[in-house]
């Protein structure tokens, strides 16, 4: 009755009964597709209708015709797969963006000579942007240098240029190599100490070799000229181009500085933001000693930049904080925190005898009492903690602090993310479910590669290196597994990552020693990896009620694929191409096959 009154009040000629019976008219209807919904049952539908950026209907192509009027765009999918847009729950977009524009070593396994030649070429290439007189080099695959066990120092860079600073960043982001002018600019001498959680490598005479690890990198970050605001915005724009093409419709920047948030905010204001952008400002171990100050810092950024609840149009969200629990368990870093010691060679090079040493890695970056206090402050401020935890010791520290926080704040609904979890102790597997902690896994690491075999396997031992990347065990123990590419640690290829998540195997064309599976732990199912990169990551980012699946009432973040990844041979998933990306009902990318217009 209220409805009748309302319509009469507007003076329309429509009679109430017609208004009630007529289904709403869709802006766009996709029919004849393989719509993989990622709803609770992983249902498959044929059609989806969209109105005002939201999903009006999901079901059969025949039923969908009810929503079609002469003004509706009808797109015949010809059987193509359509699924929810990808949600990347952990990446470093602007670091990736800078790699798209700065001098890059392209993650290649290089010899010393090749390393040197490539940097020399960048130095004279006018197309490679410099920061004042500094040359910054990215994507150095330090672990894959040839021959095996090659360790570099500043002399290789000094031979290229000993007047102007050169800094080479490893692709893992946990180490950097500096030449002498860069060491001088960062005021690093024999007596300089790193803050906790890092190391300045010294030679036998006590002089810095040019290699910095983990938090010691802060010394060079502080010294090197920053990108200009324009350079940052340009890098953010380059990032979005790449994400659209991969089908990424939401992401978490897992270590956001204010300038990063600002760059994406500029694009948001220009109407150029084509993915839902979430940011986790970094709380360093040093800052974290003062919980209140740290919380105020994140809250301040949230107040300035967060745009509130998720809408059809992509916005900026600042509702996470990032903390590093450790470094990486891969050699030569071995900066991950373990529950049991790394192994050391007690024999000779010819006759190795690997035995447990005395080191379980660095001292905790955040001791449990410090972390617990910090987490409680963050949770009370409505901020979800996002913790890098690579070794099983670091994972345990994070879980212990989450447990303390749950007990202290039993009514708080917080969603702690534990990123990477390359090793998890058996006893800690069920704790993820019990504590509502979300493992944010980077599936592509679960394969044989220079960082999981060789020195790394020697230092971890066979059992632990076979148990790396325990997504399967975590899922079995009831954890809700989310996904984060960690780009640009690896080149961005979300589809290859999903493939490795299923196969635990490298690409068929890699060097022979990397072709076998990694250990005998099963991989995840196709349904599980697809859920991880959609619904579960949406859950991590608190947008699972509005995105992450193709369901009526949700926002239309959708992608169309060139192949059906639920049925093709598993080794072809990595070659998937996205044909169209839609965010909030708006087409932000099309390869040309499907070109719906935005109403
Ligand atoms: Zn990361």
Coordinates of C-alpha atoms and ligand atoms in Angstrom, one line a residue:
X1 CA 0.0 0.0 0.0
X2 CA 2.8 2.4 0.8
X3 CA 4.1 1.7 -2.6
X4 CA 0.9 2.8 -4.3
X5 CA 0.8 6.0 -2.3
X6 CA 4.4 6.8 -3.1
X7 CA 3.8 6.4 -6.9
X8 CA 0.5 8.4 -6.7
X9 CA 2.4 11.1 -4.9
X10 CA 4.8 11.5 -7.7
X11 CA 1.9 11.8 -10.1
X12 CA 3.1 9.2 -12.5
X13 CA 0.7 7.3 -14.8
X14 CA 2.1 3.9 -13.9
X15 CA -0.4 1.8 -12.0
X16 CA 1.0 0.2 -8.8
X17 CA 0.5 -3.3 -10.0
X18 CA 2.5 -2.8 -13.2
X19 CA 5.3 -1.2 -11.2
X20 CA 5.5 -4.1 -8.8
X21 CA 5.4 -6.7 -11.5
X22 CA 7.9 -5.1 -13.9
X23 CA 11.4 -6.2 -13.2
X24 CA 13.9 -3.4 -13.3
X25 CA 15.7 -2.7 -16.5
X26 CA 19.4 -3.6 -16.6
X27 CA 22.1 -1.3 -18.1
X28 CA 24.1 -4.3 -19.2
X29 CA 23.2 -8.0 -19.5
X30 CA 25.9 -10.7 -20.1
X31 CA 24.4 -14.0 -21.5
X32 CA 25.6 -17.4 -22.7
X33 CA 28.6 -17.4 -20.4
X34 CA 30.2 -19.7 -17.9
X35 CA 29.7 -17.4 -14.9
X36 CA 31.8 -18.7 -12.0
X37 CA 30.1 -17.0 -9.1
X38 CA 32.3 -17.9 -6.0
X39 CA 29.0 -17.9 -4.0
X40 CA 28.8 -20.2 -1.0
X41 CA 28.3 -23.2 -3.3
X42 CA 30.6 -22.1 -6.1
X43 CA 27.6 -22.1 -8.4
X44 CA 27.9 -21.6 -12.1
X45 CA 25.4 -19.4 -14.0
X46 CA 24.8 -18.4 -17.6
X47 CA 23.9 -14.7 -17.3
X48 CA 24.4 -11.7 -15.2
X49 CA 22.4 -8.4 -15.3
X50 CA 23.8 -5.1 -14.0
X51 CA 22.2 -1.8 -13.1
X52 CA 23.8 1.2 -11.6
X53 CA 27.0 -0.6 -11.1
X54 CA 25.4 -3.4 -9.1
X55 CA 24.4 -6.9 -9.9
X56 CA 20.7 -7.1 -10.4
X57 CA 20.4 -10.8 -11.4
X58 CA 22.5 -13.9 -11.7
X59 CA 21.0 -17.0 -13.4
X60 CA 19.9 -18.4 -16.7
X61 CA 20.2 -16.6 -20.0
X62 CA 16.4 -17.2 -20.6
X63 CA 15.4 -15.6 -17.3
X64 CA 17.9 -12.7 -17.8
X65 CA 15.8 -11.5 -20.8
X66 CA 13.3 -10.2 -18.3
X67 CA 15.8 -7.4 -17.5
X68 CA 16.4 -6.3 -21.0
X69 CA 14.8 -3.2 -22.6
X70 CA 15.8 -1.5 -25.8
X71 CA 18.3 0.6 -23.8
X72 CA 20.1 -2.5 -22.3
X73 CA 23.4 -3.5 -23.8
X74 CA 23.3 -7.2 -24.5
X75 CA 26.7 -9.0 -24.5
X76 CA 26.8 -12.6 -25.7
X77 CA 29.7 -14.2 -23.9
X78 CA 29.8 -17.1 -26.4
X79 CA 30.6 -19.5 -23.5
X80 CA 33.5 -17.4 -22.1
X81 CA 34.2 -17.6 -18.4
X82 CA 33.2 -14.6 -16.3
X83 CA 34.2 -14.3 -12.7
X84 CA 34.6 -11.8 -9.9
X85 CA 37.5 -9.3 -10.3
X86 CA 40.7 -10.3 -8.6
X87 CA 41.4 -9.0 -5.1
X88 CA 45.2 -8.9 -4.4
X89 CA 45.5 -8.9 -0.6
X90 CA 49.2 -7.9 -0.4
X91 CA 51.3 -6.0 -2.9
X92 CA 53.6 -3.1 -3.2
X93 CA 52.0 -1.2 -6.1
X94 CA 54.2 1.9 -6.3
X95 CA 57.4 -0.1 -5.9
X96 CA 56.1 -2.1 -8.8
X97 CA 55.2 1.1 -10.6
X98 CA 58.6 2.5 -10.2
X99 CA 60.1 -0.7 -11.6
X100 CA 58.0 -0.2 -14.6
X101 CA 59.8 3.1 -15.2
X102 CA 63.3 2.8 -13.4
X103 CA 66.3 0.8 -14.4
X104 CA 65.4 -2.9 -14.0
X105 CA 67.4 -6.1 -13.8
X106 CA 64.2 -7.9 -14.8
X107 CA 64.5 -10.7 -12.1
X108 CA 67.0 -12.4 -14.3
X109 CA 69.7 -14.9 -13.2
X110 CA 72.8 -12.9 -14.1
X111 CA 76.5 -13.3 -14.0
X112 CA 78.7 -10.5 -12.5
X113 CA 79.5 -9.4 -16.0
X114 CA 75.8 -9.3 -17.1
X115 CA 74.9 -7.5 -13.9
X116 CA 77.5 -4.9 -14.6
X117 CA 76.7 -4.5 -18.3
X118 CA 73.0 -3.9 -17.7
X119 CA 73.7 -1.2 -15.1
X120 CA 76.2 0.5 -17.4
X121 CA 73.6 0.5 -20.2
X122 CA 71.0 2.1 -17.9
X123 CA 73.5 4.8 -16.8
X124 CA 73.9 6.1 -20.4
X125 CA 70.3 5.5 -21.5
X126 CA 68.4 8.9 -21.5
X127 CA 65.1 7.1 -21.3
X128 CA 65.9 5.7 -17.8
X129 CA 64.8 8.3 -15.2
X130 CA 67.5 9.4 -12.7
X131 CA 66.8 10.9 -9.3
X132 CA 69.0 13.9 -9.4
X133 CA 72.5 12.3 -10.0
X134 CA 71.4 8.9 -8.5
X135 CA 70.9 5.8 -10.4
X136 CA 68.4 3.4 -8.7
X137 CA 68.2 -0.1 -10.0
X138 CA 65.4 -2.6 -9.2
X139 CA 64.4 -6.2 -9.6
X140 CA 67.9 -7.7 -8.9
X141 CA 67.3 -11.5 -8.3
X142 CA 70.2 -11.7 -5.8
X143 CA 69.5 -15.4 -5.0
X144 CA 69.8 -16.4 -8.6
X145 CA 73.2 -14.9 -9.4
X146 CA 75.4 -17.2 -11.5
X147 CA 77.5 -19.1 -10.6
X148 CA 75.7 -20.2 -7.5
X149 CA 76.7 -18.5 -4.2
X150 CA 78.0 -15.3 -6.0
X151 CA 78.2 -12.5 -3.5
X152 CA 78.6 -9.0 -4.7
X153 CA 80.1 -6.0 -3.0
X154 CA 80.5 -2.2 -3.8
X155 CA 83.5 -2.7 -6.0
X156 CA 81.4 -3.9 -8.9
X157 CA 79.4 -0.7 -8.8
X158 CA 82.4 1.5 -8.1
X159 CA 83.9 0.3 -11.4
X160 CA 80.7 1.5 -13.2
X161 CA 80.6 4.9 -11.5
X162 CA 82.6 6.0 -8.4
X163 CA 81.4 9.6 -8.4
X164 CA 77.6 9.3 -8.4
X165 CA 75.5 7.1 -6.2
X166 CA 74.2 3.8 -7.5
X167 CA 71.8 1.7 -5.4
X168 CA 70.7 -1.8 -6.6
X169 CA 67.6 -3.2 -4.8
X170 CA 67.0 -6.9 -4.7
X171 CA 63.7 -8.2 -6.0
X172 CA 62.7 -9.5 -2.5
X173 CA 63.1 -6.0 -1.2
X174 CA 65.1 -7.2 1.8
X175 CA 68.6 -6.2 0.6
X176 CA 70.4 -3.5 -1.4
X177 CA 73.9 -3.1 -2.8
X178 CA 75.4 0.4 -2.7
X179 CA 78.5 1.9 -4.4
X180 CA 80.9 4.1 -2.3
X181 CA 79.2 7.4 -3.2
X182 CA 75.9 5.9 -2.0
X183 CA 77.4 4.7 1.2
X184 CA 78.8 8.1 1.8
X185 CA 75.5 9.8 1.0
X186 CA 73.8 7.6 3.6
X187 CA 76.7 8.3 6.1
X188 CA 77.4 4.6 6.4
X189 CA 80.9 4.0 7.8
X190 CA 82.6 1.2 9.7
X191 CA 81.0 2.3 12.9
X192 CA 77.4 2.8 11.7
X193 CA 74.9 0.5 13.4
X194 CA 71.6 -0.7 11.8
X195 CA 68.4 -0.3 13.8
X196 CA 67.0 -3.6 15.1
X197 CA 65.9 -6.0 12.4
X198 CA 68.6 -5.2 9.9
X199 CA 72.3 -5.5 9.1
X200 CA 75.1 -3.6 7.5
X201 CA 77.4 -6.2 6.1
X202 CA 81.1 -5.7 6.9
X203 CA 84.3 -7.2 5.4
X204 CA 87.1 -8.8 7.3
X205 CA 88.6 -5.3 8.0
X206 CA 85.3 -4.1 9.4
X207 CA 84.5 -1.8 6.4
X208 CA 80.9 -1.9 5.0
X209 CA 80.8 -4.0 1.8
X210 CA 77.9 -2.1 0.3
X211 CA 75.3 -4.7 1.2
X212 CA 72.5 -3.7 3.5
X213 CA 69.8 -6.1 4.8
X214 CA 66.3 -5.4 6.0
X215 CA 65.8 -2.4 8.3
X216 CA 69.3 -1.2 7.4
X217 CA 67.8 -0.2 4.1
X218 CA 66.1 2.6 5.9
X219 CA 69.5 4.4 5.9
X220 CA 69.5 4.5 2.1
X221 CA 65.8 5.2 1.8
X222 CA 66.4 8.3 4.0
X223 CA 69.3 9.4 1.9
X224 CA 68.2 8.9 -1.7
X225 CA 66.3 11.6 -3.5
X226 CA 62.6 10.9 -3.4
X227 CA 60.5 10.7 -6.6
X228 CA 58.8 13.9 -7.3
X229 CA 55.0 14.1 -6.9
X230 CA 54.6 13.9 -10.6
X231 CA 56.9 10.9 -10.9
X232 CA 54.8 9.2 -8.1
X233 CA 51.5 9.9 -9.9
X234 CA 52.9 8.7 -13.2
X235 CA 54.1 5.5 -11.5
X236 CA 50.6 5.0 -9.9
X237 CA 49.0 5.5 -13.3
X238 CA 51.4 2.8 -14.7
X239 CA 50.4 0.5 -11.9
X240 CA 46.6 0.8 -12.6
X241 CA 47.2 0.1 -16.3
X242 CA 49.0 -3.2 -15.4
X243 CA 46.3 -4.2 -12.8
X244 CA 43.4 -3.6 -15.2
X245 CA 45.0 -5.8 -17.7
X246 CA 45.5 -8.6 -15.2
X247 CA 41.9 -8.3 -13.9
X248 CA 42.8 -6.9 -10.5
X249 CA 39.9 -4.8 -9.2
X250 CA 41.0 -4.3 -5.6
X251 CA 44.4 -4.4 -3.9
X252 CA 46.1 -3.8 -0.6
X253 CA 49.3 -1.7 -0.6
X254 CA 51.1 -3.6 2.1
X255 CA 53.5 -0.8 3.0
X256 CA 52.1 2.5 2.2
X257 CA 53.9 5.8 2.7
X258 CA 51.8 9.0 2.7
X259 CA 53.2 10.0 -0.7
X260 CA 51.9 6.7 -2.1
X261 CA 48.4 7.2 -0.8
X262 CA 48.5 10.8 -2.1
X263 CA 49.5 9.7 -5.6
X264 CA 46.5 7.3 -5.8
X265 CA 44.3 10.0 -4.2
X266 CA 45.2 12.4 -7.0
X267 CA 44.1 9.7 -9.5
X268 CA 40.9 9.1 -7.6
X269 CA 40.0 12.8 -7.7
X270 CA 40.7 12.8 -11.5
X271 CA 38.4 9.8 -11.9
X272 CA 41.3 7.7 -13.0
X273 CA 41.3 5.2 -10.1
X274 CA 40.3 1.8 -11.7
X275 CA 40.8 -0.5 -8.7
X276 CA 39.7 -0.3 -5.1
X277 CA 42.8 0.9 -3.3
X278 CA 43.5 -0.1 0.3
X279 CA 46.6 1.1 2.1
X280 CA 48.5 -0.3 5.1
X281 CA 50.9 2.4 6.5
X282 CA 54.1 0.9 8.0
X283 CA 54.8 0.8 11.7
X284 CA 58.5 0.1 12.1
X285 CA 59.8 -1.9 15.1
X286 CA 61.3 1.3 16.5
X287 CA 58.0 3.3 16.2
X288 CA 56.1 0.3 17.5
X289 CA 57.7 0.7 20.9
X290 CA 55.3 3.6 21.4
X291 CA 51.9 2.0 20.7
X292 CA 49.9 5.3 21.1
X293 CA 52.2 7.2 18.7
X294 CA 52.0 4.4 16.2
X295 CA 48.2 4.2 16.3
X296 CA 47.9 8.0 16.0
X297 CA 50.1 7.9 13.0
X298 CA 47.9 5.4 11.1
X299 CA 44.7 7.1 12.4
X300 CA 46.0 10.4 11.1
X301 CA 46.5 9.0 7.6
X302 CA 43.1 7.3 7.8
X303 CA 41.4 10.6 8.7
X304 CA 43.1 12.4 5.9
X305 CA 42.6 9.9 3.1
X306 CA 40.1 7.2 3.8
X307 CA 36.9 7.8 1.9
X308 CA 34.5 5.6 3.9
X309 CA 32.5 2.6 2.9
X310 CA 33.0 0.9 -0.4
X311 CA 30.9 2.3 -3.3
X312 CA 30.5 1.5 -6.9
X313 CA 33.1 4.0 -7.8
X314 CA 36.6 2.9 -6.6
X315 CA 37.8 4.8 -3.5
X316 CA 40.8 5.1 -1.2
X317 CA 40.7 3.0 2.0
X318 CA 43.2 3.3 4.9
X319 CA 42.1 0.8 7.5
X320 CA 45.2 -1.4 7.9
X321 CA 48.6 -1.1 9.5
X322 CA 51.7 -3.1 8.4
X323 CA 54.3 -4.5 10.7
X324 CA 57.3 -6.8 9.8
X325 CA 57.8 -9.7 12.1
X326 CA 61.0 -10.9 10.3
X327 CA 62.8 -10.9 7.0
X328 CA 63.0 -13.9 4.6
X329 CA 63.9 -17.5 5.2
X330 CA 65.6 -17.7 1.8
X331 CA 69.4 -17.7 1.4
X332 CA 71.5 -15.7 1.4
X333 CA 69.2 -13.6 3.6
X334 CA 68.2 -16.2 6.2
X335 CA 66.6 -13.3 8.1
X336 CA 63.4 -15.2 8.8
X337 CA 62.7 -16.1 12.4
X338 CA 62.5 -19.9 12.9
X339 CA 61.3 -22.0 15.9
X340 CA 64.3 -24.3 15.4
X341 CA 67.8 -23.2 14.3
X342 CA 69.0 -22.9 10.7
X343 CA 71.4 -25.6 9.7
X344 CA 75.1 -24.9 9.2
X345 CA 77.8 -26.8 7.3
X346 CA 80.0 -28.5 9.9
X347 CA 81.9 -30.3 7.2
X348 CA 83.7 -29.0 4.2
X349 CA 82.6 -27.7 0.8
X350 CA 83.5 -31.1 -0.7
X351 CA 82.1 -33.2 2.1
X352 CA 79.3 -31.1 3.6
X353 CA 77.8 -32.1 6.9
X354 CA 74.7 -30.0 7.6
X355 CA 73.8 -29.8 11.2
X356 CA 71.6 -27.6 13.3
X357 CA 73.5 -24.4 14.2
X358 CA 72.7 -22.1 17.1
X359 CA 70.8 -19.3 15.2
X360 CA 67.1 -19.2 14.7
X361 CA 67.4 -15.9 12.8
X362 CA 67.4 -12.4 14.0
X363 CA 66.0 -11.2 17.3
X364 CA 62.2 -10.6 17.1
X365 CA 61.5 -7.4 15.3
X366 CA 58.4 -7.1 17.6
X367 CA 58.6 -9.0 20.9
X368 CA 55.1 -10.4 21.8
X369 CA 54.4 -7.9 24.7
X370 CA 55.2 -4.9 22.4
X371 CA 53.2 -6.3 19.6
X372 CA 50.2 -7.2 21.7
X373 CA 50.0 -3.7 23.1
X374 CA 50.3 -2.3 19.6
X375 CA 47.6 -4.6 18.2
X376 CA 45.2 -3.7 21.0
X377 CA 45.6 0.0 20.2
X378 CA 45.1 -0.6 16.5
X379 CA 42.0 -2.8 17.0
X380 CA 40.4 -0.2 19.3
X381 CA 41.0 2.4 16.6
X382 CA 39.3 0.2 14.0
X383 CA 42.6 -0.6 12.2
X384 CA 43.3 -4.2 11.1
X385 CA 46.9 -5.4 11.6
X386 CA 48.7 -6.8 8.6
X387 CA 51.9 -8.6 9.6
X388 CA 54.7 -9.9 7.5
X389 CA 55.6 -13.3 9.0
X390 CA 57.8 -15.5 6.9
X391 CA 59.5 -18.1 9.2
X392 CA 57.5 -20.3 11.6
X393 CA 59.0 -18.4 14.6
X394 CA 57.7 -15.1 13.2
X395 CA 54.3 -16.7 12.5
X396 CA 54.2 -17.8 16.1
X397 CA 55.0 -14.4 17.5
X398 CA 52.2 -12.9 15.4
X399 CA 49.7 -15.6 16.5
X400 CA 50.7 -15.2 20.1
X401 CA 50.0 -11.4 20.0
X402 CA 46.7 -12.0 18.2
X403 CA 45.7 -14.4 21.0
X404 CA 46.6 -11.9 23.7
X405 CA 44.6 -9.3 21.8
X406 CA 41.5 -11.5 21.3
X407 CA 41.5 -12.3 25.1
X408 CA 41.9 -8.6 26.0
X409 CA 39.2 -7.4 23.5
X410 CA 36.8 -10.4 23.2
X411 CA 34.1 -8.3 21.5
X412 CA 36.3 -6.7 18.8
X413 CA 35.8 -7.9 15.3
X414 CA 39.2 -7.6 13.8
X415 CA 40.7 -9.4 10.9
X416 CA 44.5 -9.9 11.3
X417 CA 46.4 -10.8 8.2
X418 CA 49.6 -12.8 8.4
X419 CA 51.4 -12.4 5.1
X420 CA 53.5 -15.1 3.5
X421 CA 53.7 -17.8 6.2
X422 CA 56.3 -19.7 4.2
X423 CA 56.8 -22.0 7.1
X424 CA 54.3 -22.7 9.8
X425 CA 54.9 -25.1 12.8
X426 CA 52.5 -28.0 12.9
X427 CA 51.2 -26.9 16.3
X428 CA 50.3 -23.5 14.9
X429 CA 48.3 -24.6 11.9
X430 CA 44.9 -24.8 13.8
X431 CA 45.5 -21.5 15.5
X432 CA 44.8 -19.6 12.4
X433 CA 41.2 -20.8 12.5
X434 CA 40.9 -20.6 16.2
X435 CA 42.2 -17.0 16.3
X436 CA 40.5 -15.8 13.1
X437 CA 43.9 -15.0 11.6
X438 CA 44.1 -14.9 7.8
X439 CA 47.1 -16.4 6.0
X440 CA 47.7 -14.1 3.0
X441 CA 49.7 -16.5 0.8
X442 CA 51.9 -15.8 -2.3
X443 CA 51.1 -19.0 -4.1
X444 CA 53.8 -18.5 -6.8
X445 CA 56.5 -19.2 -4.2
X446 CA 55.4 -22.8 -3.7
X447 CA 57.7 -24.2 -6.4
X448 CA 61.3 -25.2 -7.0
X449 CA 63.3 -22.0 -7.7
X450 CA 66.6 -20.5 -6.6
X451 CA 65.0 -19.2 -3.4
X452 CA 63.5 -22.5 -2.3
X453 CA 66.3 -24.9 -3.3
X454 CA 70.1 -24.9 -3.1
X455 CA 71.4 -22.8 -0.1
X456 CA 68.0 -22.3 1.2
X457 CA 67.2 -26.0 1.3
X458 CA 70.6 -26.6 2.9
X459 CA 70.0 -24.1 5.6
X460 CA 66.4 -25.3 6.3
X461 CA 66.9 -29.1 5.8
X462 CA 64.8 -31.3 3.7
X463 CA 61.8 -31.6 5.9
X464 CA 61.4 -27.9 6.3
X465 CA 62.1 -27.0 2.6
X466 CA 59.5 -29.6 1.6
X467 CA 57.0 -28.1 4.0
X468 CA 57.4 -24.6 2.6
X469 CA 54.2 -22.7 1.5
X470 CA 51.8 -24.8 3.6
X471 CA 48.6 -23.5 2.1
X472 CA 47.1 -27.0 1.8
X473 CA 47.8 -27.8 5.5
X474 CA 46.4 -24.4 6.6
X475 CA 43.3 -25.0 4.6
X476 CA 42.9 -28.5 6.1
X477 CA 43.2 -26.9 9.5
X478 CA 40.3 -24.6 8.7
X479 CA 42.1 -21.4 7.9
X480 CA 40.5 -18.9 5.5
X481 CA 43.3 -18.5 2.9
X482 CA 43.7 -15.1 1.2
X483 CA 46.1 -14.3 -1.6
X484 CA 48.7 -11.6 -2.1
X485 CA 51.1 -11.4 -5.1
X486 CA 53.7 -9.4 -3.2
X487 CA 54.4 -7.8 -6.5
X488 CA 57.1 -6.6 -7.4
X489 CA 58.9 -9.3 -5.5
X490 CA 58.1 -11.4 -8.6
X491 CA 56.8 -10.1 -12.0
X492 CA 53.1 -9.6 -11.7
X493 CA 51.3 -12.7 -13.1
X494 CA 48.3 -13.5 -10.9
X495 CA 47.3 -16.4 -13.2
X496 CA 50.7 -18.1 -13.0
X497 CA 50.5 -17.7 -9.2
X498 CA 47.1 -19.5 -9.1
X499 CA 48.6 -22.3 -11.3
X500 CA 51.5 -22.8 -8.9
X501 CA 49.1 -22.8 -6.0
X502 CA 47.5 -25.9 -7.5
X503 CA 50.6 -27.6 -9.0
X504 CA 53.4 -26.6 -6.7
X505 CA 55.5 -26.8 -9.8
X506 CA 57.5 -24.2 -11.8
X507 CA 56.8 -23.4 -15.5
X508 CA 57.8 -26.3 -17.8
X509 CA 60.5 -24.3 -19.5
X510 CA 62.6 -23.6 -16.5
X511 CA 66.1 -25.0 -15.9
X512 CA 65.9 -28.8 -15.3
X513 CA 66.7 -28.6 -11.5
X514 CA 63.6 -26.5 -10.9
X515 CA 61.1 -28.7 -12.9
X516 CA 60.1 -31.2 -10.2
X517 CA 57.3 -30.4 -7.7
X518 CA 58.2 -28.7 -4.4
X519 CA 58.0 -31.5 -1.8
X520 CA 55.1 -33.9 -1.6
X521 CA 52.5 -31.6 0.0
X522 CA 49.4 -31.4 -2.2
X523 CA 48.5 -28.1 -3.7
X524 CA 45.1 -26.4 -3.3
X525 CA 42.1 -27.1 -5.5
X526 CA 41.2 -24.8 -8.4
X527 CA 38.1 -23.7 -6.4
X528 CA 40.3 -22.9 -3.4
X529 CA 42.8 -20.7 -5.2
X530 CA 39.9 -18.9 -7.0
X531 CA 38.2 -18.3 -3.7
X532 CA 41.5 -17.1 -2.1
X533 CA 42.0 -14.4 -4.8
X534 CA 38.4 -13.2 -4.7
X535 CA 36.1 -13.8 -1.7
X536 CA 38.8 -14.5 0.9
X537 CA 40.9 -11.5 0.0
X538 CA 37.8 -9.4 -0.1
X539 CA 37.1 -10.7 3.5
X540 CA 40.6 -9.7 4.5
X541 CA 39.9 -6.1 3.2
X542 CA 36.4 -6.0 4.7
X543 CA 34.6 -5.7 1.5
X544 CA 33.3 -9.3 1.2
X545 CA 29.7 -8.1 1.8
X546 CA 29.9 -5.9 -1.4
X547 CA 32.5 -7.6 -3.7
X548 CA 34.4 -10.9 -4.1
X549 CA 31.6 -12.9 -5.7
X550 CA 29.0 -12.6 -8.5
X551 CA 25.8 -12.4 -6.4
X552 CA 22.7 -10.3 -6.6
X553 CA 23.1 -7.0 -4.8
X554 CA 26.9 -6.9 -5.0
X555 CA 28.9 -4.4 -6.8
X556 CA 29.7 -5.4 -10.4
X557 CA 33.5 -6.0 -10.2
X558 CA 33.8 -8.6 -13.0
X559 CA 36.3 -10.0 -15.4
X560 CA 35.9 -12.1 -18.6
X561 CA 38.7 -14.6 -19.4
X562 CA 39.9 -16.1 -22.7
X563 CA 39.7 -19.6 -21.3
X564 CA 37.7 -21.6 -18.7
X565 CA 40.2 -22.1 -15.9
X566 CA 38.0 -24.7 -14.2
X567 CA 38.4 -27.1 -17.1
X568 CA 41.5 -26.5 -19.1
X569 CA 44.8 -28.4 -18.4
X570 CA 46.2 -27.0 -15.2
X571 CA 49.4 -25.9 -16.8
X572 CA 47.5 -23.5 -19.1
X573 CA 46.1 -21.5 -16.3
X574 CA 49.2 -19.3 -16.1
X575 CA 48.7 -18.2 -19.7
X576 CA 45.2 -16.8 -19.0
X577 CA 44.4 -13.5 -20.6
X578 CA 41.8 -11.1 -19.3
X579 CA 39.4 -9.9 -22.1
X580 CA 37.5 -7.4 -20.1
X581 CA 37.7 -5.8 -16.6
X582 CA 34.7 -4.1 -15.1
X583 CA 34.8 -2.2 -11.8
X584 CA 31.6 -0.9 -10.3
X585 CA 29.8 -1.6 -13.6
X586 CA 32.2 0.5 -15.5
X587 CA 34.4 -1.1 -18.1
X588 CA 38.0 -0.2 -17.3
X589 CA 39.8 -2.5 -19.7
X590 CA 38.9 -4.4 -22.8
X591 CA 41.2 -6.4 -25.1
X592 CA 38.8 -5.8 -27.9
X593 CA 36.7 -9.0 -27.9
X594 CA 34.1 -7.7 -25.5
X595 CA 33.6 -3.9 -25.6
X596 CA 30.6 -3.0 -23.6
X597 CA 30.1 0.7 -23.2
X598 CA 29.7 2.2 -19.7
X599 CA 26.1 3.6 -19.4
Ligands
LIG1 ZN1 55.3 -7.6 0.9

